[in-house]
């Protein structure tokens, strides 16, 4: 994580002022609008590297609107950022129950990475796809569906889902990293190598999953170079 902001931030006073806003402003703005304000404050705090205040803002959003899917999702995402996976799974599950497709995707990803429960991940992803309208969310769901099928060894289905994700967004590296693994799984190393190269070129080492795939890509391309 980056260094915290240099200016001190009194979180107790911040919380007090926010609670005043709930008391005096709720009648004017309405609870969903106040929850949205707190969500925005949480994002501002995150960008300023104030994680404790970020968490507090999202919790305040939920205190005024317990059914805020966005606040639940954001809090789950924050928990995942600090590797509190039990917290992340719980918040994503709550947001998913309230009909948020992106929460289905993130929850399924944790089932793939943490629980190794690929069948449950597939079920969640299909449920999310029934709800998804935004192409970015559809991309995430399809990418994770391809990932889950890869882990199940169902390679033809994995390729189908990954190619569908690439059609929605051809610039994100995760699908190429996963597609390379699928092609390796069916012993198609010739087609896998270009996918590994794209993966290595564009993947971000600050992203947990992509950092692992960068290591895989480097190793695979090194082996190919040695075998020539």
mmCIF file with all atom_site columns, N, CA and C in Angstrom, residues 8-62:
data_model
loop_
_atom_site.group_PDB
_atom_site.id
_atom_site.type_symbol
_atom_site.label_atom_id
_atom_site.label_alt_id
_atom_site.label_comp_id
_atom_site.label_asym_id
_atom_site.label_entity_id
_atom_site.label_seq_id
_atom_site.pdbx_PDB_ins_code
_atom_site.Cartn_x
_atom_site.Cartn_y
_atom_site.Cartn_z
_atom_site.occupancy
_atom_site.B_iso_or_equiv
_atom_site.pdbx_formal_charge
_atom_site.auth_seq_id
_atom_site.auth_comp_id
_atom_site.auth_asym_id
_atom_site.auth_atom_id
_atom_site.pdbx_PDB_model_num
ATOM 1   N N  . UNK A 1 8  ? -3.088  14.969 9.240  1.00 0.00 ? 8  UNK A N  1
ATOM 2   C CA . UNK A 1 8  ? -3.864  14.132 10.150 1.00 0.00 ? 8  UNK A CA 1
ATOM 3   C C  . UNK A 1 8  ? -5.339  14.227 9.852  1.00 0.00 ? 8  UNK A C  1
ATOM 4   N N  . UNK A 1 9  ? -6.043  13.121 10.133 1.00 0.00 ? 9  UNK A N  1
ATOM 5   C CA . UNK A 1 9  ? -7.484  13.075 9.862  1.00 0.00 ? 9  UNK A CA 1
ATOM 6   C C  . UNK A 1 9  ? -8.160  12.531 11.094 1.00 0.00 ? 9  UNK A C  1
ATOM 7   N N  . UNK A 1 10 ? -8.986  13.336 11.721 1.00 0.00 ? 10 UNK A N  1
ATOM 8   C CA . UNK A 1 10 ? -9.657  12.930 12.952 1.00 0.00 ? 10 UNK A CA 1
ATOM 9   C C  . UNK A 1 10 ? -10.902 12.137 12.604 1.00 0.00 ? 10 UNK A C  1
ATOM 10  N N  . UNK A 1 11 ? -10.761 10.804 12.641 1.00 0.00 ? 11 UNK A N  1
ATOM 11  C CA . UNK A 1 11 ? -11.868 9.955  12.207 1.00 0.00 ? 11 UNK A CA 1
ATOM 12  C C  . UNK A 1 11 ? -13.065 10.051 13.145 1.00 0.00 ? 11 UNK A C  1
ATOM 13  N N  . UNK A 1 12 ? -12.822 10.335 14.455 1.00 0.00 ? 12 UNK A N  1
ATOM 14  C CA . UNK A 1 12 ? -13.933 10.439 15.389 1.00 0.00 ? 12 UNK A CA 1
ATOM 15  C C  . UNK A 1 12 ? -14.809 11.642 15.056 1.00 0.00 ? 12 UNK A C  1
ATOM 16  N N  . UNK A 1 13 ? -14.154 12.776 14.788 1.00 0.00 ? 13 UNK A N  1
ATOM 17  C CA . UNK A 1 13 ? -14.922 13.955 14.396 1.00 0.00 ? 13 UNK A CA 1
ATOM 18  C C  . UNK A 1 13 ? -15.617 13.728 13.064 1.00 0.00 ? 13 UNK A C  1
ATOM 19  N N  . UNK A 1 14 ? -14.915 13.023 12.155 1.00 0.00 ? 14 UNK A N  1
ATOM 20  C CA . UNK A 1 14 ? -15.533 12.725 10.866 1.00 0.00 ? 14 UNK A CA 1
ATOM 21  C C  . UNK A 1 14 ? -16.796 11.913 11.045 1.00 0.00 ? 14 UNK A C  1
ATOM 22  N N  . UNK A 1 15 ? -16.732 10.899 11.903 1.00 0.00 ? 15 UNK A N  1
ATOM 23  C CA . UNK A 1 15 ? -17.899 10.064 12.155 1.00 0.00 ? 15 UNK A CA 1
ATOM 24  C C  . UNK A 1 15 ? -19.025 10.877 12.787 1.00 0.00 ? 15 UNK A C  1
ATOM 25  N N  . UNK A 1 16 ? -18.640 11.773 13.731 1.00 0.00 ? 16 UNK A N  1
ATOM 26  C CA . UNK A 1 16 ? -19.635 12.600 14.395 1.00 0.00 ? 16 UNK A CA 1
ATOM 27  C C  . UNK A 1 16 ? -20.376 13.492 13.405 1.00 0.00 ? 16 UNK A C  1
ATOM 28  N N  . UNK A 1 17 ? -19.594 14.115 12.511 1.00 0.00 ? 17 UNK A N  1
ATOM 29  C CA . UNK A 1 17 ? -20.198 15.001 11.523 1.00 0.00 ? 17 UNK A CA 1
ATOM 30  C C  . UNK A 1 17 ? -21.094 14.222 10.557 1.00 0.00 ? 17 UNK A C  1
ATOM 31  N N  . UNK A 1 18 ? -20.640 13.024 10.198 1.00 0.00 ? 18 UNK A N  1
ATOM 32  C CA . UNK A 1 18 ? -21.459 12.223 9.303  1.00 0.00 ? 18 UNK A CA 1
ATOM 33  C C  . UNK A 1 18 ? -22.768 11.805 9.968  1.00 0.00 ? 18 UNK A C  1
ATOM 34  N N  . UNK A 1 19 ? -22.712 11.488 11.261 1.00 0.00 ? 19 UNK A N  1
ATOM 35  C CA . UNK A 1 19 ? -23.930 11.126 11.975 1.00 0.00 ? 19 UNK A CA 1
ATOM 36  C C  . UNK A 1 19 ? -24.867 12.329 12.095 1.00 0.00 ? 19 UNK A C  1
ATOM 37  N N  . UNK A 1 20 ? -24.273 13.535 12.244 1.00 0.00 ? 20 UNK A N  1
ATOM 38  C CA . UNK A 1 20 ? -25.100 14.732 12.237 1.00 0.00 ? 20 UNK A CA 1
ATOM 39  C C  . UNK A 1 20 ? -25.826 14.872 10.903 1.00 0.00 ? 20 UNK A C  1
ATOM 40  N N  . UNK A 1 21 ? -25.089 14.537 9.833  1.00 0.00 ? 21 UNK A N  1
ATOM 41  C CA . UNK A 1 21 ? -25.708 14.623 8.507  1.00 0.00 ? 21 UNK A CA 1
ATOM 42  C C  . UNK A 1 21 ? -26.898 13.688 8.414  1.00 0.00 ? 21 UNK A C  1
ATOM 43  N N  . UNK A 1 22 ? -26.760 12.517 9.020  1.00 0.00 ? 22 UNK A N  1
ATOM 44  C CA . UNK A 1 22 ? -27.885 11.583 9.033  1.00 0.00 ? 22 UNK A CA 1
ATOM 45  C C  . UNK A 1 22 ? -29.063 12.172 9.782  1.00 0.00 ? 22 UNK A C  1
ATOM 46  N N  . UNK A 1 23 ? -28.755 12.781 10.959 1.00 0.00 ? 23 UNK A N  1
ATOM 47  C CA . UNK A 1 23 ? -29.826 13.306 11.801 1.00 0.00 ? 23 UNK A CA 1
ATOM 48  C C  . UNK A 1 23 ? -30.539 14.499 11.210 1.00 0.00 ? 23 UNK A C  1
ATOM 49  N N  . UNK A 1 24 ? -29.758 15.439 10.672 1.00 0.00 ? 24 UNK A N  1
ATOM 50  C CA . UNK A 1 24 ? -30.336 16.698 10.206 1.00 0.00 ? 24 UNK A CA 1
ATOM 51  C C  . UNK A 1 24 ? -30.627 16.736 8.715  1.00 0.00 ? 24 UNK A C  1
ATOM 52  N N  . UNK A 1 25 ? -29.936 15.894 7.975  1.00 0.00 ? 25 UNK A N  1
ATOM 53  C CA . UNK A 1 25 ? -30.114 15.967 6.526  1.00 0.00 ? 25 UNK A CA 1
ATOM 54  C C  . UNK A 1 25 ? -30.948 14.867 5.942  1.00 0.00 ? 25 UNK A C  1
ATOM 55  N N  . UNK A 1 26 ? -31.229 13.824 6.749  1.00 0.00 ? 26 UNK A N  1
ATOM 56  C CA . UNK A 1 26 ? -31.956 12.687 6.213  1.00 0.00 ? 26 UNK A CA 1
ATOM 57  C C  . UNK A 1 26 ? -33.313 13.056 5.660  1.00 0.00 ? 26 UNK A C  1
ATOM 58  N N  . UNK A 1 27 ? -33.984 13.989 6.352  1.00 0.00 ? 27 UNK A N  1
ATOM 59  C CA . UNK A 1 27 ? -35.320 14.393 5.900  1.00 0.00 ? 27 UNK A CA 1
ATOM 60  C C  . UNK A 1 27 ? -35.266 15.051 4.528  1.00 0.00 ? 27 UNK A C  1
ATOM 61  N N  . UNK A 1 28 ? -34.143 15.699 4.211  1.00 0.00 ? 28 UNK A N  1
ATOM 62  C CA . UNK A 1 28 ? -34.050 16.437 2.953  1.00 0.00 ? 28 UNK A CA 1
ATOM 63  C C  . UNK A 1 28 ? -33.606 15.550 1.800  1.00 0.00 ? 28 UNK A C  1
ATOM 64  N N  . UNK A 1 29 ? -32.619 14.694 2.061  1.00 0.00 ? 29 UNK A N  1
ATOM 65  C CA . UNK A 1 29 ? -32.023 13.925 0.971  1.00 0.00 ? 29 UNK A CA 1
ATOM 66  C C  . UNK A 1 29 ? -32.610 12.528 0.830  1.00 0.00 ? 29 UNK A C  1
ATOM 67  N N  . UNK A 1 30 ? -33.071 11.948 1.918  1.00 0.00 ? 30 UNK A N  1
ATOM 68  C CA . UNK A 1 30 ? -33.529 10.574 1.870  1.00 0.00 ? 30 UNK A CA 1
ATOM 69  C C  . UNK A 1 30 ? -32.384 9.622  2.146  1.00 0.00 ? 30 UNK A C  1
ATOM 70  N N  . UNK A 1 31 ? -32.683 8.490  2.733  1.00 0.00 ? 31 UNK A N  1
ATOM 71  C CA . UNK A 1 31 ? -31.648 7.553  3.150  1.00 0.00 ? 31 UNK A CA 1
ATOM 72  C C  . UNK A 1 31 ? -30.834 6.978  1.992  1.00 0.00 ? 31 UNK A C  1
ATOM 73  N N  . UNK A 1 32 ? -31.438 6.584  0.870  1.00 0.00 ? 32 UNK A N  1
ATOM 74  C CA . UNK A 1 32 ? -30.608 6.078  -0.241 1.00 0.00 ? 32 UNK A CA 1
ATOM 75  C C  . UNK A 1 32 ? -29.610 7.114  -0.742 1.00 0.00 ? 32 UNK A C  1
ATOM 76  N N  . UNK A 1 33 ? -30.037 8.386  -0.780 1.00 0.00 ? 33 UNK A N  1
ATOM 77  C CA . UNK A 1 33 ? -29.135 9.435  -1.237 1.00 0.00 ? 33 UNK A CA 1
ATOM 78  C C  . UNK A 1 33 ? -27.989 9.627  -0.253 1.00 0.00 ? 33 UNK A C  1
ATOM 79  N N  . UNK A 1 34 ? -28.286 9.557  1.052  1.00 0.00 ? 34 UNK A N  1
ATOM 80  C CA . UNK A 1 34 ? -27.234 9.678  2.058  1.00 0.00 ? 34 UNK A CA 1
ATOM 81  C C  . UNK A 1 34 ? -26.253 8.513  1.955  1.00 0.00 ? 34 UNK A C  1
ATOM 82  N N  . UNK A 1 35 ? -26.784 7.318  1.727  1.00 0.00 ? 35 UNK A N  1
ATOM 83  C CA . UNK A 1 35 ? -25.905 6.157  1.557  1.00 0.00 ? 35 UNK A CA 1
ATOM 84  C C  . UNK A 1 35 ? -24.978 6.361  0.370  1.00 0.00 ? 35 UNK A C  1
ATOM 85  N N  . UNK A 1 36 ? -25.509 6.944  -0.698 1.00 0.00 ? 36 UNK A N  1
ATOM 86  C CA . UNK A 1 36 ? -24.688 7.231  -1.876 1.00 0.00 ? 36 UNK A CA 1
ATOM 87  C C  . UNK A 1 36 ? -23.585 8.232  -1.554 1.00 0.00 ? 36 UNK A C  1
ATOM 88  N N  . UNK A 1 37 ? -23.914 9.244  -0.747 1.00 0.00 ? 37 UNK A N  1
ATOM 89  C CA . UNK A 1 37 ? -22.915 10.239 -0.340 1.00 0.00 ? 37 UNK A CA 1
ATOM 90  C C  . UNK A 1 37 ? -21.797 9.569  0.455  1.00 0.00 ? 37 UNK A C  1
ATOM 91  N N  . UNK A 1 38 ? -22.176 8.685  1.392  1.00 0.00 ? 38 UNK A N  1
ATOM 92  C CA . UNK A 1 38 ? -21.170 7.991  2.189  1.00 0.00 ? 38 UNK A CA 1
ATOM 93  C C  . UNK A 1 38 ? -20.315 7.059  1.328  1.00 0.00 ? 38 UNK A C  1
ATOM 94  N N  . UNK A 1 39 ? -20.953 6.440  0.331  1.00 0.00 ? 39 UNK A N  1
ATOM 95  C CA . UNK A 1 39 ? -20.193 5.592  -0.594 1.00 0.00 ? 39 UNK A CA 1
ATOM 96  C C  . UNK A 1 39 ? -19.146 6.408  -1.338 1.00 0.00 ? 39 UNK A C  1
ATOM 97  N N  . UNK A 1 40 ? -19.552 7.576  -1.799 1.00 0.00 ? 40 UNK A N  1
ATOM 98  C CA . UNK A 1 40 ? -18.604 8.456  -2.495 1.00 0.00 ? 40 UNK A CA 1
ATOM 99  C C  . UNK A 1 40 ? -17.480 8.895  -1.559 1.00 0.00 ? 40 UNK A C  1
ATOM 100 N N  . UNK A 1 41 ? -17.837 9.187  -0.304 1.00 0.00 ? 41 UNK A N  1
ATOM 101 C CA . UNK A 1 41 ? -16.820 9.569  0.675  1.00 0.00 ? 41 UNK A CA 1
ATOM 102 C C  . UNK A 1 41 ? -15.837 8.415  0.898  1.00 0.00 ? 41 UNK A C  1
ATOM 103 N N  . UNK A 1 42 ? -16.356 7.195  0.906  1.00 0.00 ? 42 UNK A N  1
ATOM 104 C CA . UNK A 1 42 ? -15.487 6.034  1.075  1.00 0.00 ? 42 UNK A CA 1
ATOM 105 C C  . UNK A 1 42 ? -14.478 5.921  -0.043 1.00 0.00 ? 42 UNK A C  1
ATOM 106 N N  . UNK A 1 43 ? -14.931 6.139  -1.271 1.00 0.00 ? 43 UNK A N  1
ATOM 107 C CA . UNK A 1 43 ? -14.020 6.066  -2.413 1.00 0.00 ? 43 UNK A CA 1
ATOM 108 C C  . UNK A 1 43 ? -12.961 7.166  -2.342 1.00 0.00 ? 43 UNK A C  1
ATOM 109 N N  . UNK A 1 44 ? -13.374 8.370  -1.938 1.00 0.00 ? 44 UNK A N  1
ATOM 110 C CA . UNK A 1 44 ? -12.412 9.467  -1.786 1.00 0.00 ? 44 UNK A CA 1
ATOM 111 C C  . UNK A 1 44 ? -11.361 9.125  -0.731 1.00 0.00 ? 44 UNK A C  1
ATOM 112 N N  . UNK A 1 45 ? -11.809 8.515  0.361  1.00 0.00 ? 45 UNK A N  1
ATOM 113 C CA . UNK A 1 45 ? -10.873 8.113  1.413  1.00 0.00 ? 45 UNK A CA 1
ATOM 114 C C  . UNK A 1 45 ? -9.908  7.040  0.925  1.00 0.00 ? 45 UNK A C  1
ATOM 115 N N  . UNK A 1 46 ? -10.437 6.110  0.130  1.00 0.00 ? 46 UNK A N  1
ATOM 116 C CA . UNK A 1 46 ? -9.570  5.050  -0.394 1.00 0.00 ? 46 UNK A CA 1
ATOM 117 C C  . UNK A 1 46 ? -8.479  5.635  -1.286 1.00 0.00 ? 46 UNK A C  1
ATOM 118 N N  . UNK A 1 47 ? -8.852  6.572  -2.155 1.00 0.00 ? 47 UNK A N  1
ATOM 119 C CA . UNK A 1 47 ? -7.868  7.194  -3.043 1.00 0.00 ? 47 UNK A CA 1
ATOM 120 C C  . UNK A 1 47 ? -6.821  7.970  -2.252 1.00 0.00 ? 47 UNK A C  1
ATOM 121 N N  . UNK A 1 48 ? -7.192  8.444  -1.055 1.00 0.00 ? 48 UNK A N  1
ATOM 122 C CA . UNK A 1 48 ? -6.251  9.159  -0.192 1.00 0.00 ? 48 UNK A CA 1
ATOM 123 C C  . UNK A 1 48 ? -5.522  8.215  0.755  1.00 0.00 ? 48 UNK A C  1
ATOM 124 N N  . UNK A 1 49 ? -5.698  6.893  0.563  1.00 0.00 ? 49 UNK A N  1
ATOM 125 C CA . UNK A 1 49 ? -5.012  5.869  1.364  1.00 0.00 ? 49 UNK A CA 1
ATOM 126 C C  . UNK A 1 49 ? -5.412  5.904  2.838  1.00 0.00 ? 49 UNK A C  1
ATOM 127 N N  . UNK A 1 50 ? -6.671  6.250  3.099  1.00 0.00 ? 50 UNK A N  1
ATOM 128 C CA . UNK A 1 50 ? -7.183  6.228  4.475  1.00 0.00 ? 50 UNK A CA 1
ATOM 129 C C  . UNK A 1 50 ? -8.142  5.035  4.584  1.00 0.00 ? 50 UNK A C  1
ATOM 130 N N  . UNK A 1 51 ? -7.572  3.855  4.778  1.00 0.00 ? 51 UNK A N  1
ATOM 131 C CA . UNK A 1 51 ? -8.392  2.641  4.734  1.00 0.00 ? 51 UNK A CA 1
ATOM 132 C C  . UNK A 1 51 ? -9.389  2.559  5.886  1.00 0.00 ? 51 UNK A C  1
ATOM 133 N N  . UNK A 1 52 ? -8.965  2.988  7.080  1.00 0.00 ? 52 UNK A N  1
ATOM 134 C CA . UNK A 1 52 ? -9.884  2.951  8.215  1.00 0.00 ? 52 UNK A CA 1
ATOM 135 C C  . UNK A 1 52 ? -11.080 3.856  7.971  1.00 0.00 ? 52 UNK A C  1
ATOM 136 N N  . UNK A 1 53 ? -10.832 5.028  7.418  1.00 0.00 ? 53 UNK A N  1
ATOM 137 C CA . UNK A 1 53 ? -11.922 5.955  7.123  1.00 0.00 ? 53 UNK A CA 1
ATOM 138 C C  . UNK A 1 53 ? -12.776 5.454  5.960  1.00 0.00 ? 53 UNK A C  1
ATOM 139 N N  . UNK A 1 54 ? -12.143 4.750  5.032  1.00 0.00 ? 54 UNK A N  1
ATOM 140 C CA . UNK A 1 54 ? -12.897 4.134  3.931  1.00 0.00 ? 54 UNK A CA 1
ATOM 141 C C  . UNK A 1 54 ? -13.903 3.138  4.487  1.00 0.00 ? 54 UNK A C  1
ATOM 142 N N  . UNK A 1 55 ? -13.443 2.272  5.361  1.00 0.00 ? 55 UNK A N  1
ATOM 143 C CA . UNK A 1 55 ? -14.312 1.273  5.980  1.00 0.00 ? 55 UNK A CA 1
ATOM 144 C C  . UNK A 1 55 ? -15.432 1.945  6.765  1.00 0.00 ? 55 UNK A C  1
ATOM 145 N N  . UNK A 1 56 ? -15.084 2.982  7.493  1.00 0.00 ? 56 UNK A N  1
ATOM 146 C CA . UNK A 1 56 ? -16.077 3.689  8.295  1.00 0.00 ? 56 UNK A CA 1
ATOM 147 C C  . UNK A 1 56 ? -17.162 4.305  7.416  1.00 0.00 ? 56 UNK A C  1
ATOM 148 N N  . UNK A 1 57 ? -16.756 4.883  6.293  1.00 0.00 ? 57 UNK A N  1
ATOM 149 C CA . UNK A 1 57 ? -17.731 5.510  5.390  1.00 0.00 ? 57 UNK A CA 1
ATOM 150 C C  . UNK A 1 57 ? -18.700 4.473  4.823  1.00 0.00 ? 57 UNK A C  1
ATOM 151 N N  . UNK A 1 58 ? -18.179 3.311  4.419  1.00 0.00 ? 58 UNK A N  1
ATOM 152 C CA . UNK A 1 58 ? -19.053 2.272  3.881  1.00 0.00 ? 58 UNK A CA 1
ATOM 153 C C  . UNK A 1 58 ? -19.990 1.729  4.962  1.00 0.00 ? 58 UNK A C  1
ATOM 154 N N  . UNK A 1 59 ? -19.478 1.614  6.184  1.00 0.00 ? 59 UNK A N  1
ATOM 155 C CA . UNK A 1 59 ? -20.329 1.150  7.280  1.00 0.00 ? 59 UNK A CA 1
ATOM 156 C C  . UNK A 1 59 ? -21.414 2.167  7.602  1.00 0.00 ? 59 UNK A C  1
ATOM 157 N N  . UNK A 1 60 ? -21.080 3.465  7.492  1.00 0.00 ? 60 UNK A N  1
ATOM 158 C CA . UNK A 1 60 ? -22.087 4.502  7.697  1.00 0.00 ? 60 UNK A CA 1
ATOM 159 C C  . UNK A 1 60 ? -23.160 4.435  6.613  1.00 0.00 ? 60 UNK A C  1
ATOM 160 N N  . UNK A 1 61 ? -22.732 4.161  5.389  1.00 0.00 ? 61 UNK A N  1
ATOM 161 C CA . UNK A 1 61 ? -23.706 3.996  4.303  1.00 0.00 ? 61 UNK A CA 1
ATOM 162 C C  . UNK A 1 61 ? -24.690 2.887  4.640  1.00 0.00 ? 61 UNK A C  1
ATOM 163 N N  . UNK A 1 62 ? -24.175 1.794  5.203  1.00 0.00 ? 62 UNK A N  1
ATOM 164 C CA . UNK A 1 62 ? -25.042 0.671  5.561  1.00 0.00 ? 62 UNK A CA 1
ATOM 165 C C  . UNK A 1 62 ? -25.886 0.982  6.795  1.00 0.00 ? 62 UNK A C  1
#
